[in-house]
Amino acid sequence: DSTKKSIPAEVHAQIGKAHVMLHYYSPAVRNRTIWGGLVTYGEVWVTGAHRATNFETDHALVFGDTVLEPGKYALFTIPGKKSWQFIINKKWDQHLVDEYDAKDDVLRLTIKPKKDKHFERLTYAITEVNQKKGILTMNWEKLKIEIPFAIQ
C-alpha cells in the first residue's frame, strides 16, 4: 500500500483499567529521505500527516513526572538527530502545526530515538508491560521512539 497517500489509522489498548487510543494518518516512506528531509529536525511535527495525531485516555496516566488527566489530546514531537521532544497538547483538533501553540502543552519529555528495522508506513503501537505500565511506540523508516507511561 505504499502507493497510497497517508492513510487513516487507529490503535487501541487496554492497560490495566485504562483504555488508551491513538488516531493518526500514516504516511509511507516511498523512497523519500524522512529524517532531516521530509521531517525537518528541530521543528514541531504532527508525528503523522494531515492532522495532529490524537491521543485519548479514560484514566489518568503518568509520563515521567507529569500526570495526564483523562481526556483527548494532540500528540506532537520535535525530532532531533540525537534526541526528540515528545509533546502532548491540550488542543486535540488541529490541522498540521498551523494551530499549534506551546502554551497549550501539558507535557514535554526528552526521548532518545533508536534504530529499528524498516517500517514503510508510520506505525504506532501501545503495549502493556503489566497492569500498571505501558509503552507508546512510534516506528517509521528505520527509527523508533518509545515513551513509557504508568496508570495512576
PDB file of C-alpha atoms in Angstrom:
ATOM      1  CA  ASP A   1       0.000   0.000   0.000  1.00  0.00           C
ATOM      2  CA  SER A   2       2.970   2.358  -0.268  1.00  0.00           C
ATOM      3  CA  THR A   3       1.486   3.843  -3.434  1.00  0.00           C
ATOM      4  CA  LYS A   4      -1.388   5.253  -1.370  1.00  0.00           C
ATOM      5  CA  LYS A   5      -1.011   8.625   0.269  1.00  0.00           C
ATOM      6  CA  SER A   6      -1.245   8.956   4.038  1.00  0.00           C
ATOM      7  CA  ILE A   7      -3.991   6.626   5.255  1.00  0.00           C
ATOM      8  CA  PRO A   8      -6.034   6.944   8.455  1.00  0.00           C
ATOM      9  CA  ALA A   9      -5.099   4.502  11.215  1.00  0.00           C
ATOM     10  CA  GLU A  10      -6.126   3.789  14.788  1.00  0.00           C
ATOM     11  CA  VAL A  11      -4.652   1.816  17.652  1.00  0.00           C
ATOM     12  CA  HIS A  12      -6.393   0.878  20.928  1.00  0.00           C
ATOM     13  CA  ALA A  13      -5.064  -0.791  24.059  1.00  0.00           C
ATOM     14  CA  GLN A  14      -6.395  -1.768  27.455  1.00  0.00           C
ATOM     15  CA  ILE A  15      -3.631  -1.320  30.040  1.00  0.00           C
ATOM     16  CA  GLY A  16      -4.987  -2.381  33.409  1.00  0.00           C
ATOM     17  CA  LYS A  17      -8.092  -0.242  33.961  1.00  0.00           C
ATOM     18  CA  ALA A  18      -7.146   2.366  31.314  1.00  0.00           C
ATOM     19  CA  HIS A  19      -8.291   2.397  27.698  1.00  0.00           C
ATOM     20  CA  VAL A  20      -5.779   4.282  25.541  1.00  0.00           C
ATOM     21  CA  MET A  21      -6.367   5.208  21.881  1.00  0.00           C
ATOM     22  CA  LEU A  22      -4.459   6.911  19.085  1.00  0.00           C
ATOM     23  CA  HIS A  23      -5.898   8.152  15.784  1.00  0.00           C
ATOM     24  CA  TYR A  24      -3.411   9.279  13.158  1.00  0.00           C
ATOM     25  CA  TYR A  25      -2.623   9.475   9.468  1.00  0.00           C
ATOM     26  CA  SER A  26       0.083   7.052   8.374  1.00  0.00           C
ATOM     27  CA  PRO A  27       2.397   8.303   5.604  1.00  0.00           C
ATOM     28  CA  ALA A  28       4.699   5.968   3.646  1.00  0.00           C
ATOM     29  CA  VAL A  29       8.417   6.350   3.044  1.00  0.00           C
ATOM     30  CA  ARG A  30       8.042   5.899  -0.750  1.00  0.00           C
ATOM     31  CA  ASN A  31      11.799   6.206  -1.366  1.00  0.00           C
ATOM     32  CA  ARG A  32      11.969   9.625   0.319  1.00  0.00           C
ATOM     33  CA  THR A  33      14.509  10.882   2.855  1.00  0.00           C
ATOM     34  CA  ILE A  34      12.428  11.059   6.038  1.00  0.00           C
ATOM     35  CA  TRP A  35      14.658  12.242   8.908  1.00  0.00           C
ATOM     36  CA  GLY A  36      16.170  15.619   8.145  1.00  0.00           C
ATOM     37  CA  GLY A  37      14.293  15.641   4.817  1.00  0.00           C
ATOM     38  CA  LEU A  38      10.513  15.268   4.795  1.00  0.00           C
ATOM     39  CA  VAL A  39      10.529  15.620   8.592  1.00  0.00           C
ATOM     40  CA  THR A  40      12.727  18.588   9.490  1.00  0.00           C
ATOM     41  CA  TYR A  41      14.955  18.357  12.547  1.00  0.00           C
ATOM     42  CA  GLY A  42      14.271  20.944  15.243  1.00  0.00           C
ATOM     43  CA  GLU A  43      10.715  21.769  14.164  1.00  0.00           C
ATOM     44  CA  VAL A  44       7.347  20.753  15.631  1.00  0.00           C
ATOM     45  CA  TRP A  45       5.865  17.794  13.724  1.00  0.00           C
ATOM     46  CA  VAL A  46       2.332  16.340  13.936  1.00  0.00           C
ATOM     47  CA  THR A  47       4.002  12.921  14.119  1.00  0.00           C
ATOM     48  CA  GLY A  48       1.779  11.684  11.334  1.00  0.00           C
ATOM     49  CA  ALA A  49       0.209  13.535   8.413  1.00  0.00           C
ATOM     50  CA  HIS A  50      -2.655  15.937   7.652  1.00  0.00           C
ATOM     51  CA  ARG A  51      -3.865  16.496  11.223  1.00  0.00           C
ATOM     52  CA  ALA A  52      -2.371  16.332  14.673  1.00  0.00           C
ATOM     53  CA  THR A  53      -2.210  12.770  15.985  1.00  0.00           C
ATOM     54  CA  ASN A  54      -4.969  12.331  18.583  1.00  0.00           C
ATOM     55  CA  PHE A  55      -4.237  10.644  21.903  1.00  0.00           C
ATOM     56  CA  GLU A  56      -7.109   9.706  24.208  1.00  0.00           C
ATOM     57  CA  THR A  57      -7.282   8.085  27.636  1.00  0.00           C
ATOM     58  CA  ASP A  58     -10.144   7.362  30.035  1.00  0.00           C
ATOM     59  CA  HIS A  59      -7.840   7.201  33.114  1.00  0.00           C
ATOM     60  CA  ALA A  60      -5.057   9.421  34.407  1.00  0.00           C
ATOM     61  CA  LEU A  61      -1.637   8.416  33.057  1.00  0.00           C
ATOM     62  CA  VAL A  62       1.814   9.365  34.281  1.00  0.00           C
ATOM     63  CA  PHE A  63       4.548  10.252  31.772  1.00  0.00           C
ATOM     64  CA  GLY A  64       7.819  10.925  33.581  1.00  0.00           C
ATOM     65  CA  ASP A  65       6.793  13.173  36.486  1.00  0.00           C
ATOM     66  CA  THR A  66       3.683  14.547  34.767  1.00  0.00           C
ATOM     67  CA  VAL A  67       0.131  13.330  35.368  1.00  0.00           C
ATOM     68  CA  LEU A  68      -2.033  13.445  32.248  1.00  0.00           C
ATOM     69  CA  GLU A  69      -5.699  13.693  33.204  1.00  0.00           C
ATOM     70  CA  PRO A  70      -8.317  11.642  31.307  1.00  0.00           C
ATOM     71  CA  GLY A  71      -9.253  13.275  28.016  1.00  0.00           C
ATOM     72  CA  LYS A  72      -8.388  13.808  24.376  1.00  0.00           C
ATOM     73  CA  TYR A  73      -5.133  15.471  23.333  1.00  0.00           C
ATOM     74  CA  ALA A  74      -2.871  16.180  20.365  1.00  0.00           C
ATOM     75  CA  LEU A  75       0.487  14.466  20.156  1.00  0.00           C
ATOM     76  CA  PHE A  76       3.467  16.280  18.616  1.00  0.00           C
ATOM     77  CA  THR A  77       7.214  15.762  18.525  1.00  0.00           C
ATOM     78  CA  ILE A  78      10.257  17.833  17.744  1.00  0.00           C
ATOM     79  CA  PRO A  79      12.657  15.368  16.116  1.00  0.00           C
ATOM     80  CA  GLY A  80      16.395  15.806  16.528  1.00  0.00           C
ATOM     81  CA  LYS A  81      19.384  13.792  15.392  1.00  0.00           C
ATOM     82  CA  LYS A  82      20.204  12.629  18.930  1.00  0.00           C
ATOM     83  CA  SER A  83      17.098  13.413  20.992  1.00  0.00           C
ATOM     84  CA  TRP A  84      13.457  14.288  20.474  1.00  0.00           C
ATOM     85  CA  GLN A  85      10.889  16.292  22.379  1.00  0.00           C
ATOM     86  CA  PHE A  86       7.655  14.336  22.921  1.00  0.00           C
ATOM     87  CA  ILE A  87       4.741  16.749  23.386  1.00  0.00           C
ATOM     88  CA  ILE A  88       1.118  16.339  24.449  1.00  0.00           C
ATOM     89  CA  ASN A  89      -1.006  19.407  23.781  1.00  0.00           C
ATOM     90  CA  LYS A  90      -4.492  20.078  25.178  1.00  0.00           C
ATOM     91  CA  LYS A  91      -5.878  21.364  21.845  1.00  0.00           C
ATOM     92  CA  TRP A  92      -6.613  17.995  20.209  1.00  0.00           C
ATOM     93  CA  ASP A  93      -8.279  19.120  16.956  1.00  0.00           C
ATOM     94  CA  GLN A  94      -5.505  20.767  14.930  1.00  0.00           C
ATOM     95  CA  HIS A  95      -4.536  20.847  11.262  1.00  0.00           C
ATOM     96  CA  LEU A  96      -0.843  20.028  10.865  1.00  0.00           C
ATOM     97  CA  VAL A  97       1.057  22.537  13.045  1.00  0.00           C
ATOM     98  CA  ASP A  98      -0.889  25.558  11.752  1.00  0.00           C
ATOM     99  CA  GLU A  99      -2.699  25.994  15.070  1.00  0.00           C
ATOM    100  CA  TYR A 100      -0.014  24.613  17.389  1.00  0.00           C
ATOM    101  CA  ASP A 101       0.854  26.830  20.353  1.00  0.00           C
ATOM    102  CA  ALA A 102       3.342  25.720  23.015  1.00  0.00           C
ATOM    103  CA  LYS A 103       1.256  27.482  25.695  1.00  0.00           C
ATOM    104  CA  ASP A 104      -1.257  24.633  25.283  1.00  0.00           C
ATOM    105  CA  ASP A 105       1.344  21.923  26.021  1.00  0.00           C
ATOM    106  CA  VAL A 106       0.518  19.816  29.064  1.00  0.00           C
ATOM    107  CA  LEU A 107       3.529  17.511  28.753  1.00  0.00           C
ATOM    108  CA  ARG A 108       7.047  17.609  27.299  1.00  0.00           C
ATOM    109  CA  LEU A 109       9.587  14.807  27.598  1.00  0.00           C
ATOM    110  CA  THR A 110      13.035  14.391  26.090  1.00  0.00           C
ATOM    111  CA  ILE A 111      13.430  10.956  24.489  1.00  0.00           C
ATOM    112  CA  LYS A 112      16.178   9.200  22.553  1.00  0.00           C
ATOM    113  CA  PRO A 113      15.302   7.695  19.156  1.00  0.00           C
ATOM    114  CA  LYS A 114      16.519   4.161  18.436  1.00  0.00           C
ATOM    115  CA  LYS A 115      17.433   2.365  15.227  1.00  0.00           C
ATOM    116  CA  ASP A 116      14.999  -0.356  14.153  1.00  0.00           C
ATOM    117  CA  LYS A 117      14.034  -2.496  11.168  1.00  0.00           C
ATOM    118  CA  HIS A 118      12.424  -0.738   8.206  1.00  0.00           C
ATOM    119  CA  PHE A 119       8.776   0.299   8.572  1.00  0.00           C
ATOM    120  CA  GLU A 120       7.394   1.572   5.247  1.00  0.00           C
ATOM    121  CA  ARG A 121       4.435   3.230   6.969  1.00  0.00           C
ATOM    122  CA  LEU A 122       4.470   5.300  10.127  1.00  0.00           C
ATOM    123  CA  THR A 123       3.082   2.952  12.760  1.00  0.00           C
ATOM    124  CA  TYR A 124       2.060   3.404  16.387  1.00  0.00           C
ATOM    125  CA  ALA A 125       1.661   0.665  18.993  1.00  0.00           C
ATOM    126  CA  ILE A 126       0.555   0.707  22.613  1.00  0.00           C
ATOM    127  CA  THR A 127       1.809  -2.293  24.549  1.00  0.00           C
ATOM    128  CA  GLU A 128       1.146  -3.479  28.053  1.00  0.00           C
ATOM    129  CA  VAL A 129       4.180  -4.045  30.274  1.00  0.00           C
ATOM    130  CA  ASN A 130       1.956  -5.025  33.195  1.00  0.00           C
ATOM    131  CA  GLN A 131      -1.418  -3.959  34.665  1.00  0.00           C
ATOM    132  CA  LYS A 132       0.041  -0.584  35.707  1.00  0.00           C
ATOM    133  CA  LYS A 133       2.527   0.230  32.918  1.00  0.00           C
ATOM    134  CA  GLY A 134       2.548   0.582  29.168  1.00  0.00           C
ATOM    135  CA  ILE A 135       4.734   1.797  26.315  1.00  0.00           C
ATOM    136  CA  LEU A 136       3.695   4.027  23.428  1.00  0.00           C
ATOM    137  CA  THR A 137       5.879   3.267  20.395  1.00  0.00           C
ATOM    138  CA  MET A 138       6.176   5.009  17.046  1.00  0.00           C
ATOM    139  CA  ASN A 139       8.117   3.362  14.187  1.00  0.00           C
ATOM    140  CA  TRP A 140       8.875   4.830  10.792  1.00  0.00           C
ATOM    141  CA  GLU A 141      11.578   4.229   8.245  1.00  0.00           C
ATOM    142  CA  LYS A 142      14.413   2.735  10.364  1.00  0.00           C
ATOM    143  CA  LEU A 143      13.734   4.623  13.580  1.00  0.00           C
ATOM    144  CA  LYS A 144      11.575   4.181  16.648  1.00  0.00           C
ATOM    145  CA  ILE A 145      10.731   6.149  19.747  1.00  0.00           C
ATOM    146  CA  GLU A 146       9.351   4.592  22.916  1.00  0.00           C
ATOM    147  CA  ILE A 147       7.506   6.528  25.596  1.00  0.00           C
ATOM    148  CA  PRO A 148       6.808   4.619  28.824  1.00  0.00           C
ATOM    149  CA  PHE A 149       3.813   5.551  30.943  1.00  0.00           C
ATOM    150  CA  ALA A 150       2.062   4.354  34.085  1.00  0.00           C
ATOM    151  CA  ILE A 151      -1.600   4.147  35.096  1.00  0.00           C
ATOM    152  CA  GLN A 152      -2.315   6.401  38.042  1.00  0.00           C
TER     153      GLN A 152
END
